[in-house]
mmCIF file of C-alpha atoms and ligand atoms in Angstrom:
data_model
loop_
_atom_site.group_PDB
_atom_site.id
_atom_site.type_symbol
_atom_site.label_atom_id
_atom_site.label_comp_id
_atom_site.label_asym_id
_atom_site.label_seq_id
_atom_site.Cartn_x
_atom_site.Cartn_y
_atom_site.Cartn_z
ATOM 1 C CA MET A 1 117.841 78.809 84.710
ATOM 2 C CA TYR A 2 115.588 78.202 87.704
ATOM 3 C CA ARG A 3 112.606 80.475 88.257
ATOM 4 C CA VAL A 4 111.653 81.423 91.826
ATOM 5 C CA LEU A 5 108.285 82.854 92.898
ATOM 6 C CA VAL A 6 108.212 84.776 96.204
ATOM 7 C CA THR A 7 104.707 85.418 97.576
ATOM 8 C CA ASP A 8 105.427 86.796 101.047
ATOM 9 C CA LYS A 9 107.797 89.496 102.275
ATOM 10 C CA VAL A 10 111.288 87.992 102.497
ATOM 11 C CA HIS A 11 114.540 89.814 103.402
ATOM 12 C CA PRO A 12 116.407 90.679 100.159
ATOM 13 C CA LYS A 13 119.760 89.165 101.180
ATOM 14 C CA GLY A 14 118.859 85.549 100.380
ATOM 15 C CA LEU A 15 117.078 86.572 97.169
ATOM 16 C CA GLU A 16 120.273 88.368 96.059
ATOM 17 C CA MET A 17 122.259 85.188 96.736
ATOM 18 C CA LEU A 18 119.920 83.277 94.431
ATOM 19 C CA LYS A 19 120.161 85.939 91.711
ATOM 20 C CA GLU A 20 123.968 85.787 91.879
ATOM 21 C CA LYS A 21 123.698 82.068 91.111
ATOM 22 C CA GLY A 22 121.598 82.823 88.032
ATOM 23 C CA PHE A 23 118.106 82.276 89.453
ATOM 24 C CA GLU A 24 115.292 84.435 88.125
ATOM 25 C CA VAL A 25 113.470 85.765 91.181
ATOM 26 C CA VAL A 26 109.920 87.107 90.836
ATOM 27 C CA VAL A 27 108.341 88.757 93.879
ATOM 28 C CA ASP A 28 104.535 88.809 93.627
ATOM 29 C CA LEU A 29 102.972 89.604 96.977
ATOM 30 C CA ASP A 30 99.448 89.517 95.519
ATOM 31 C CA ALA A 31 99.737 85.862 94.517
ATOM 32 C CA TYR A 32 99.396 84.465 98.045
ATOM 33 C CA LYS A 33 95.700 83.522 97.808
ATOM 34 C CA PRO A 34 95.287 79.826 96.819
ATOM 35 C CA GLU A 35 92.884 80.617 93.940
ATOM 36 C CA VAL A 36 95.414 83.076 92.440
ATOM 37 C CA LEU A 37 98.453 81.001 93.316
ATOM 38 C CA LYS A 38 97.269 77.839 91.581
ATOM 39 C CA GLU A 39 97.549 79.665 88.236
ATOM 40 C CA ARG A 40 100.500 81.923 89.100
ATOM 41 C CA ILE A 41 102.720 79.032 90.202
ATOM 42 C CA LYS A 42 102.864 77.518 86.717
ATOM 43 C CA GLY A 43 106.334 77.738 85.182
ATOM 44 C CA PHE A 44 108.147 78.224 88.503
ATOM 45 C CA ASP A 45 110.710 75.744 89.880
ATOM 46 C CA VAL A 46 110.761 77.160 93.405
ATOM 47 C CA ILE A 47 108.283 78.982 95.613
ATOM 48 C CA ILE A 48 109.347 80.912 98.719
ATOM 49 C CA VAL A 49 106.641 81.621 101.308
ATOM 50 C CA ARG A 50 106.260 82.681 104.912
ATOM 51 C CA SER A 51 103.166 81.804 106.987
ATOM 52 C CA ARG A 52 100.644 83.922 105.058
ATOM 53 C CA THR A 53 100.712 81.871 101.840
ATOM 54 C CA LYS A 54 98.895 78.551 102.088
ATOM 55 C CA VAL A 55 100.524 76.016 99.790
ATOM 56 C CA THR A 56 97.504 73.725 99.544
ATOM 57 C CA ARG A 57 97.116 70.400 97.736
ATOM 58 C CA GLU A 58 95.259 72.204 94.948
ATOM 59 C CA VAL A 59 98.164 74.653 94.483
ATOM 60 C CA ILE A 60 100.719 71.835 94.493
ATOM 61 C CA GLU A 61 98.709 69.731 92.053
ATOM 62 C CA SER A 62 98.358 72.597 89.587
ATOM 63 C CA ALA A 63 102.121 73.363 89.643
ATOM 64 C CA ASP A 64 103.821 72.046 86.504
ATOM 65 C CA LYS A 65 107.538 72.567 87.179
ATOM 66 C CA LEU A 66 107.757 72.957 90.948
ATOM 67 C CA LYS A 67 110.762 71.245 92.547
ATOM 68 C CA VAL A 68 111.180 73.047 95.866
ATOM 69 C CA ILE A 69 108.799 74.683 98.337
ATOM 70 C CA ALA A 70 110.794 76.913 100.664
ATOM 71 C CA ARG A 71 109.353 78.184 103.927
ATOM 72 C CA ALA A 72 111.242 81.266 105.074
ATOM 73 C CA GLY A 73 110.656 80.401 108.727
ATOM 74 C CA SER A 74 110.121 77.242 110.737
ATOM 75 C CA GLY A 75 106.450 76.096 110.978
ATOM 76 C CA LEU A 76 105.366 73.958 108.012
ATOM 77 C CA ASP A 77 101.670 73.819 108.874
ATOM 78 C CA ASN A 78 100.768 76.078 105.909
ATOM 79 C CA ILE A 79 102.198 73.563 103.440
ATOM 80 C CA ASP A 80 100.491 70.323 102.411
ATOM 81 C CA LEU A 81 103.502 68.098 103.039
ATOM 82 C CA GLU A 82 101.721 64.942 101.904
ATOM 83 C CA ALA A 83 100.800 66.455 98.518
ATOM 84 C CA ALA A 84 104.387 67.724 98.076
ATOM 85 C CA LYS A 85 105.781 64.272 98.878
ATOM 86 C CA GLU A 86 103.440 62.597 96.394
ATOM 87 C CA LYS A 87 104.766 64.847 93.624
ATOM 88 C CA GLY A 88 108.418 64.456 94.701
ATOM 89 C CA ILE A 89 108.658 68.171 95.581
ATOM 90 C CA LYS A 90 111.218 68.975 98.266
ATOM 91 C CA VAL A 91 110.224 71.159 101.211
ATOM 92 C CA VAL A 92 112.905 73.207 102.957
ATOM 93 C CA ASN A 93 112.768 75.667 105.859
ATOM 94 C CA ALA A 94 115.030 77.635 108.195
ATOM 95 C CA PRO A 95 114.160 76.314 111.642
ATOM 96 C CA ASP A 96 117.136 77.717 113.556
ATOM 97 C CA ALA A 97 117.164 81.234 112.173
ATOM 98 C CA LEU A 98 114.422 82.730 114.292
ATOM 99 C CA LYS A 99 114.508 80.840 117.576
ATOM 100 C CA VAL A 100 116.280 83.639 119.469
ATOM 101 C CA SER A 101 113.825 86.300 118.276
ATOM 102 C CA VAL A 102 110.796 84.260 119.339
ATOM 103 C CA ALA A 103 112.387 83.377 122.686
ATOM 104 C CA GLU A 104 113.188 87.031 123.406
ATOM 105 C CA LEU A 105 109.572 88.011 122.665
ATOM 106 C CA VAL A 106 108.304 85.287 125.011
ATOM 107 C CA ILE A 107 110.522 86.518 127.858
ATOM 108 C CA ALA A 108 109.360 90.092 127.254
ATOM 109 C CA MET A 109 105.699 88.997 127.240
ATOM 110 C CA MET A 110 106.151 87.009 130.413
ATOM 111 C CA ILE A 111 107.511 89.988 132.334
ATOM 112 C CA VAL A 112 104.964 92.398 130.859
ATOM 113 C CA VAL A 113 101.976 90.316 131.968
ATOM 114 C CA ALA A 114 103.494 89.328 135.323
ATOM 115 C CA ARG A 115 103.959 93.043 136.127
ATOM 116 C CA ARG A 116 100.661 93.992 134.464
ATOM 117 C CA ALA A 117 102.621 96.579 132.482
ATOM 118 C CA HIS A 118 100.246 96.144 129.520
ATOM 119 C CA TYR A 119 97.341 97.096 131.785
ATOM 120 C CA SER A 120 99.175 100.129 133.147
ATOM 121 C CA TYR A 121 99.906 101.305 129.594
ATOM 122 C CA ARG A 122 96.273 100.909 128.522
ATOM 123 C CA ALA A 123 95.152 102.853 131.614
ATOM 124 C CA LEU A 124 97.653 105.641 130.930
ATOM 125 C CA LEU A 125 96.339 106.002 127.378
ATOM 126 C CA GLU A 126 92.910 106.563 128.930
ATOM 127 C CA GLY A 127 94.346 109.246 131.259
ATOM 128 C CA LYS A 128 94.287 106.970 134.343
ATOM 129 C CA TRP A 129 97.226 106.793 136.777
ATOM 130 C CA GLU A 130 96.867 103.254 138.115
ATOM 131 C CA LYS A 131 99.495 101.759 140.383
ATOM 132 C CA VAL A 132 98.922 98.181 139.334
ATOM 133 C CA MET A 133 100.371 95.375 141.448
ATOM 134 C CA GLY A 134 102.302 92.583 139.751
ATOM 135 C CA THR A 135 104.559 89.680 140.660
ATOM 136 C CA GLU A 136 108.232 88.937 140.094
ATOM 137 C CA ILE A 137 109.179 86.027 137.896
ATOM 138 C CA MET A 138 112.280 85.065 139.911
ATOM 139 C CA GLY A 139 111.636 81.866 141.876
ATOM 140 C CA LYS A 140 108.486 81.063 139.877
ATOM 141 C CA THR A 141 108.097 77.820 137.927
ATOM 142 C CA LEU A 142 107.947 78.112 134.171
ATOM 143 C CA GLY A 143 106.341 75.205 132.322
ATOM 144 C CA VAL A 144 107.674 74.810 128.795
ATOM 145 C CA ILE A 145 105.410 72.684 126.598
ATOM 146 C CA GLY A 146 107.467 71.556 123.597
ATOM 147 C CA PHE A 147 111.192 71.466 124.391
ATOM 148 C CA GLY A 148 112.445 72.056 120.834
ATOM 149 C CA ARG A 149 114.533 74.872 119.426
ATOM 150 C CA ILE A 150 112.441 77.760 120.728
ATOM 151 C CA GLY A 151 111.356 76.037 123.943
ATOM 152 C CA ARG A 152 115.000 75.455 124.873
ATOM 153 C CA GLU A 153 115.994 79.068 124.102
ATOM 154 C CA VAL A 154 113.166 80.255 126.367
ATOM 155 C CA ALA A 155 114.212 77.809 129.092
ATOM 156 C CA LYS A 156 117.834 78.973 128.959
ATOM 157 C CA ARG A 157 116.803 82.620 129.409
ATOM 158 C CA ALA A 158 114.289 81.781 132.147
ATOM 159 C CA LYS A 159 117.003 79.956 134.106
ATOM 160 C CA ALA A 160 119.233 83.031 133.822
ATOM 161 C CA LEU A 161 116.385 85.084 135.314
ATOM 162 C CA GLY A 162 116.238 82.820 138.365
ATOM 163 C CA MET A 163 113.189 80.759 137.419
ATOM 164 C CA ASP A 164 112.666 77.038 137.946
ATOM 165 C CA VAL A 165 111.880 75.394 134.641
ATOM 166 C CA ILE A 166 109.931 72.223 133.966
ATOM 167 C CA ALA A 167 109.731 71.043 130.372
ATOM 168 C CA TYR A 168 107.450 68.577 128.611
ATOM 169 C CA ASP A 169 107.988 66.957 125.212
ATOM 170 C CA VAL A 170 106.883 63.790 123.398
ATOM 171 C CA PHE A 171 110.538 62.950 122.828
ATOM 172 C CA ASP A 172 112.775 61.998 125.715
ATOM 173 C CA LEU A 173 114.984 65.065 125.983
ATOM 174 C CA SER A 174 115.879 64.449 129.624
ATOM 175 C CA GLU A 175 119.661 64.449 129.058
ATOM 176 C CA MET A 176 119.572 67.807 127.324
ATOM 177 C CA ALA A 177 117.293 69.182 130.047
ATOM 178 C CA LYS A 178 119.604 67.913 132.788
ATOM 179 C CA GLU A 179 122.562 69.766 131.296
ATOM 180 C CA MET A 180 120.509 72.946 131.349
ATOM 181 C CA GLY A 181 119.285 72.479 134.925
ATOM 182 C CA VAL A 182 115.720 71.963 133.688
ATOM 183 C CA ARG A 183 113.325 69.376 135.119
ATOM 184 C CA PHE A 184 112.021 67.186 132.293
ATOM 185 C CA THR A 185 108.811 65.196 132.125
ATOM 186 C CA GLN A 186 106.841 63.251 129.563
ATOM 187 C CA ASP A 187 103.712 63.673 131.667
ATOM 188 C CA LEU A 188 101.860 66.803 130.537
ATOM 189 C CA ASP A 189 99.832 66.909 133.764
ATOM 190 C CA GLU A 190 103.006 67.411 135.776
ATOM 191 C CA VAL A 191 103.621 70.685 133.955
ATOM 192 C CA LEU A 192 99.979 71.742 134.088
ATOM 193 C CA LYS A 193 99.787 71.151 137.856
ATOM 194 C CA ASN A 194 103.117 72.681 138.867
ATOM 195 C CA ALA A 195 103.790 75.691 136.655
ATOM 196 C CA ASP A 196 103.043 79.285 137.646
ATOM 197 C CA ILE A 197 103.584 80.359 134.053
ATOM 198 C CA ILE A 198 103.056 78.096 131.023
ATOM 199 C CA THR A 199 104.518 78.763 127.588
ATOM 200 C CA LEU A 200 103.635 76.766 124.463
ATOM 201 C CA HIS A 201 106.259 75.741 121.900
ATOM 202 C CA VAL A 202 104.834 72.720 120.085
ATOM 203 C CA PRO A 203 104.266 72.667 116.316
ATOM 204 C CA LEU A 204 100.698 72.519 115.022
ATOM 205 C CA THR A 205 99.916 68.879 114.224
ATOM 206 C CA PRO A 206 96.742 66.755 114.524
ATOM 207 C CA GLU A 207 98.026 65.699 117.998
ATOM 208 C CA THR A 208 98.704 69.231 119.252
ATOM 209 C CA ARG A 209 95.546 70.879 117.876
ATOM 210 C CA ASN A 210 93.589 72.103 120.932
ATOM 211 C CA MET A 211 96.058 70.284 123.177
ATOM 212 C CA ILE A 212 95.557 72.977 125.821
ATOM 213 C CA ASN A 213 91.789 72.777 126.221
ATOM 214 C CA LYS A 214 89.252 73.345 129.007
ATOM 215 C CA GLU A 215 90.283 70.174 130.885
ATOM 216 C CA ALA A 216 93.964 71.128 130.685
ATOM 217 C CA ILE A 217 93.226 74.631 132.016
ATOM 218 C CA GLU A 218 91.249 73.146 134.913
ATOM 219 C CA LYS A 219 94.333 71.172 135.970
ATOM 220 C CA MET A 220 96.507 74.304 136.099
ATOM 221 C CA LYS A 221 97.276 76.289 139.252
ATOM 222 C CA ASP A 222 94.795 79.021 140.116
ATOM 223 C CA GLY A 223 96.118 82.324 138.805
ATOM 224 C CA VAL A 224 98.296 80.739 136.142
ATOM 225 C CA ILE A 225 99.795 82.883 133.369
ATOM 226 C CA ILE A 226 99.688 81.439 129.839
ATOM 227 C CA ILE A 227 101.838 82.466 126.892
ATOM 228 C CA ASN A 228 101.295 81.278 123.337
ATOM 229 C CA ALA A 229 103.768 82.200 120.605
ATOM 230 C CA ALA A 230 103.508 78.800 118.858
ATOM 231 C CA ARG A 231 100.263 78.497 116.879
ATOM 232 C CA GLY A 232 96.781 79.707 117.816
ATOM 233 C CA GLU A 233 95.217 76.324 117.154
ATOM 234 C CA VAL A 234 97.259 74.487 119.803
ATOM 235 C CA MET A 235 95.096 76.123 122.442
ATOM 236 C CA ASP A 236 91.326 76.384 122.792
ATOM 237 C CA TYR A 237 91.045 80.175 123.013
ATOM 238 C CA LYS A 238 87.338 80.019 123.926
ATOM 239 C CA ALA A 239 88.334 78.006 126.991
ATOM 240 C CA LEU A 240 91.116 80.531 127.656
ATOM 241 C CA LEU A 241 88.594 83.379 127.588
ATOM 242 C CA GLU A 242 86.425 81.500 130.099
ATOM 243 C CA GLY A 243 89.491 80.933 132.265
ATOM 244 C CA LEU A 244 90.326 84.649 132.208
ATOM 245 C CA LYS A 245 86.748 85.603 133.031
ATOM 246 C CA SER A 246 86.604 83.238 136.007
ATOM 247 C CA GLY A 247 90.035 84.334 137.263
ATOM 248 C CA LYS A 248 91.462 80.808 136.961
ATOM 249 C CA VAL A 249 93.890 82.302 134.443
ATOM 250 C CA ARG A 250 95.474 85.483 135.799
ATOM 251 C CA ALA A 251 96.796 86.701 132.482
ATOM 252 C CA ALA A 252 97.668 85.590 128.969
ATOM 253 C CA ALA A 253 100.134 86.828 126.383
ATOM 254 C CA LEU A 254 99.367 85.853 122.803
ATOM 255 C CA ASP A 255 101.268 86.280 119.547
ATOM 256 C CA VAL A 256 99.325 83.776 117.430
ATOM 257 C CA TYR A 257 95.646 83.156 116.680
ATOM 258 C CA PRO A 258 93.432 80.506 115.091
ATOM 259 C CA GLU A 259 92.428 83.226 112.612
ATOM 260 C CA GLU A 260 95.053 85.718 111.438
ATOM 261 C CA PRO A 261 94.289 88.568 111.404
ATOM 262 C CA PRO A 262 91.659 87.955 114.096
ATOM 263 C CA ARG A 263 88.172 89.115 113.071
ATOM 264 C CA SER A 264 85.611 87.034 114.994
ATOM 265 C CA GLU A 265 83.881 88.901 117.772
ATOM 266 C CA TRP A 266 84.708 86.250 120.411
ATOM 267 C CA LEU A 267 88.395 86.364 119.482
ATOM 268 C CA MET A 268 88.426 90.162 119.642
ATOM 269 C CA GLU A 269 86.769 89.895 123.069
ATOM 270 C CA LEU A 270 89.706 87.735 124.163
ATOM 271 C CA ILE A 271 92.251 90.184 122.747
ATOM 272 C CA ARG A 272 90.506 93.141 124.400
ATOM 273 C CA HIS A 273 90.336 91.408 127.795
ATOM 274 C CA PRO A 274 92.184 93.598 130.344
ATOM 275 C CA ASN A 275 94.407 90.710 131.403
ATOM 276 C CA VAL A 276 95.567 89.915 127.889
ATOM 277 C CA PHE A 277 98.640 91.266 126.168
ATOM 278 C CA ALA A 278 98.489 90.548 122.453
ATOM 279 C CA THR A 279 100.774 91.038 119.477
ATOM 280 C CA ALA A 280 100.250 90.382 115.763
ATOM 281 C CA HIS A 281 102.398 87.269 115.119
ATOM 282 C CA ILE A 282 105.624 89.248 115.487
ATOM 283 C CA GLY A 283 107.761 86.484 117.031
ATOM 284 C CA ALA A 284 110.134 86.359 114.075
ATOM 285 C CA GLN A 285 109.838 90.025 113.145
ATOM 286 C CA THR A 286 113.371 91.207 113.836
ATOM 287 C CA GLN A 287 116.002 92.435 111.398
ATOM 288 C CA GLU A 288 118.321 89.655 112.535
ATOM 289 C CA ALA A 289 115.837 86.807 112.219
ATOM 290 C CA GLN A 290 114.603 87.917 108.812
ATOM 291 C CA GLU A 291 118.090 88.285 107.372
ATOM 292 C CA ARG A 292 119.257 84.962 108.842
ATOM 293 C CA THR A 293 116.119 83.209 107.603
ATOM 294 C CA SER A 294 116.439 84.478 104.060
ATOM 295 C CA VAL A 295 120.111 83.482 103.830
ATOM 296 C CA GLU A 296 119.480 80.042 105.366
ATOM 297 C CA VAL A 297 116.539 79.331 103.090
ATOM 298 C CA ALA A 298 118.508 80.406 99.971
ATOM 299 C CA LYS A 299 121.266 77.944 100.953
ATOM 300 C CA ARG A 300 118.724 75.153 101.476
ATOM 301 C CA ILE A 301 117.118 75.817 98.077
ATOM 302 C CA MET A 302 120.518 75.545 96.386
ATOM 303 C CA GLU A 303 121.288 72.342 98.323
ATOM 304 C CA ALA A 304 117.947 70.865 97.310
ATOM 305 C CA LEU A 305 118.680 71.610 93.647
ATOM 306 C CA GLY A 306 122.242 70.301 93.927
ATOM 307 C CA ILE A 307 123.868 73.716 93.353
ATOM 308 C CA SER A 308 126.985 74.511 95.371
HETATM 309 P P1 LIG B 1 110.842 72.431 117.027
HETATM 310 O O1 LIG B 1 110.388 71.436 116.029
HETATM 311 O O2 LIG B 1 112.284 72.714 117.158
HETATM 312 O O3 LIG B 1 110.284 72.029 118.472
HETATM 313 C C1 LIG B 1 108.985 71.554 118.695
HETATM 314 C C2 LIG B 1 109.044 70.546 119.832
HETATM 315 O O4 LIG B 1 107.701 70.127 120.078
HETATM 316 C C3 LIG B 1 109.850 69.284 119.492
HETATM 317 O O5 LIG B 1 110.803 69.025 120.507
HETATM 318 C C4 LIG B 1 108.800 68.193 119.417
HETATM 319 O O6 LIG B 1 109.281 66.940 119.878
HETATM 320 C C5 LIG B 1 107.729 68.742 120.328
HETATM 321 N N1 LIG B 1 106.413 68.157 120.069
HETATM 322 C C6 LIG B 1 105.864 67.832 118.881
HETATM 323 N N2 LIG B 1 104.639 67.312 119.066
HETATM 324 C C7 LIG B 1 104.429 67.290 120.393
HETATM 325 C C8 LIG B 1 103.364 66.853 121.199
HETATM 326 N N3 LIG B 1 102.259 66.313 120.678
HETATM 327 N N4 LIG B 1 103.488 66.982 122.545
HETATM 328 C C9 LIG B 1 104.622 67.510 123.083
HETATM 329 N N5 LIG B 1 105.682 67.924 122.376
HETATM 330 C C10 LIG B 1 105.567 67.831 121.036
HETATM 331 O O7 LIG B 1 110.013 73.760 116.690
HETATM 332 P P2 LIG B 1 110.392 75.263 117.084
HETATM 333 O O8 LIG B 1 111.245 75.852 116.018
HETATM 334 O O9 LIG B 1 110.838 75.305 118.506
HETATM 335 O O10 LIG B 1 108.951 75.955 116.955
HETATM 336 C C11 LIG B 1 107.956 75.752 117.932
HETATM 337 C C12 LIG B 1 106.665 76.463 117.560
HETATM 338 O O11 LIG B 1 106.891 77.865 117.390
HETATM 339 C C13 LIG B 1 106.016 76.005 116.250
HETATM 340 O O12 LIG B 1 104.612 75.949 116.468
HETATM 341 C C14 LIG B 1 106.274 77.123 115.305
HETATM 342 O O13 LIG B 1 105.296 77.165 114.320
HETATM 343 C C15 LIG B 1 106.179 78.314 116.252
HETATM 344 N N6 LIG B 1 106.820 79.542 115.770
HETATM 345 C C16 LIG B 1 106.206 80.737 116.004
HETATM 346 C C17 LIG B 1 106.790 81.915 115.585
HETATM 347 C C18 LIG B 1 106.149 83.240 115.851
HETATM 348 O O14 LIG B 1 106.367 84.165 115.089
HETATM 349 N N7 LIG B 1 105.389 83.390 116.899
HETATM 350 C C19 LIG B 1 108.009 81.880 114.877
HETATM 351 C C20 LIG B 1 108.629 80.647 114.672
HETATM 352 C C21 LIG B 1 108.022 79.473 115.121
#
């Protein structure tokens, strides 16, 4: 019998599927801290995590029976993939399950900040009746940085809303873009210079860390809107704060942060900025995405262990 440790909140449906196949499933939401996890993980064949649990090299090296690390979600930046590979531990995830939920949040954020609806709401809470002026998104150019699963879902919806879309990716995805009526480029500057609204959808890797920095912001159009629902670290948020203060950046909508939950004073200053709309990493927080993710990840665990 395989033993499964679950250290983050995962929808029960996939866990039930595993139990039906004879897995022993232990949910321990207090075990997510690396110093606790490196002891707790002993004796388990599988660990299921979301983004909160950091499966570090130390955790992986102290595991004695681990065969599969399952990420109930898409980003794998909280797992030391190299350490897992060295020990022959398989890593599985559910990359397709939450793309629609994240894309829908991005579209919502884009309209909220373009119309300054977040500002109007804040003012109302303070008893102020402010008729804020916004802009439409129809006819505007959306720059999609990272034309993967989520980037493409965002692009599809933006096209339906009458936007022009220009997408950038390291891989040549021009054929796919053409079919969708999206302009494709492998020159990042082309997106930075031409987009009215920029949305980030790259994974966090050594190449993408701080990819949108001060120099990149300087190349953008004056009054640009920036959305980040990828990973906080792909953008230099100190540079973003400067951009908001100078007016170079008209508004920003953020779902992810270099520190989660955000605590540093400078980061809170960014979040409190009147032209920022911020959410607490809720991109995948829908009933549908969570259920789909848990089912998909359960299937992948069984595949990895050769169980049909
Ligand atoms: P994906 O792998 O399907 O797509 C990522 C794309 O980025 C790929 O096309 C890849 O070629 C491209 N890319 C990689 N490195 C690049 C680089 N240096 N320059 C340009 N392009 C590069 O991933 P996805 O499922 O679309 O997820 C995208 C991001 O969304 C990830 O950062 C993921 O962690 C994040 N995410 C956030 C939430 C949330 O709750 N906010 C939920 C799920 C995923």
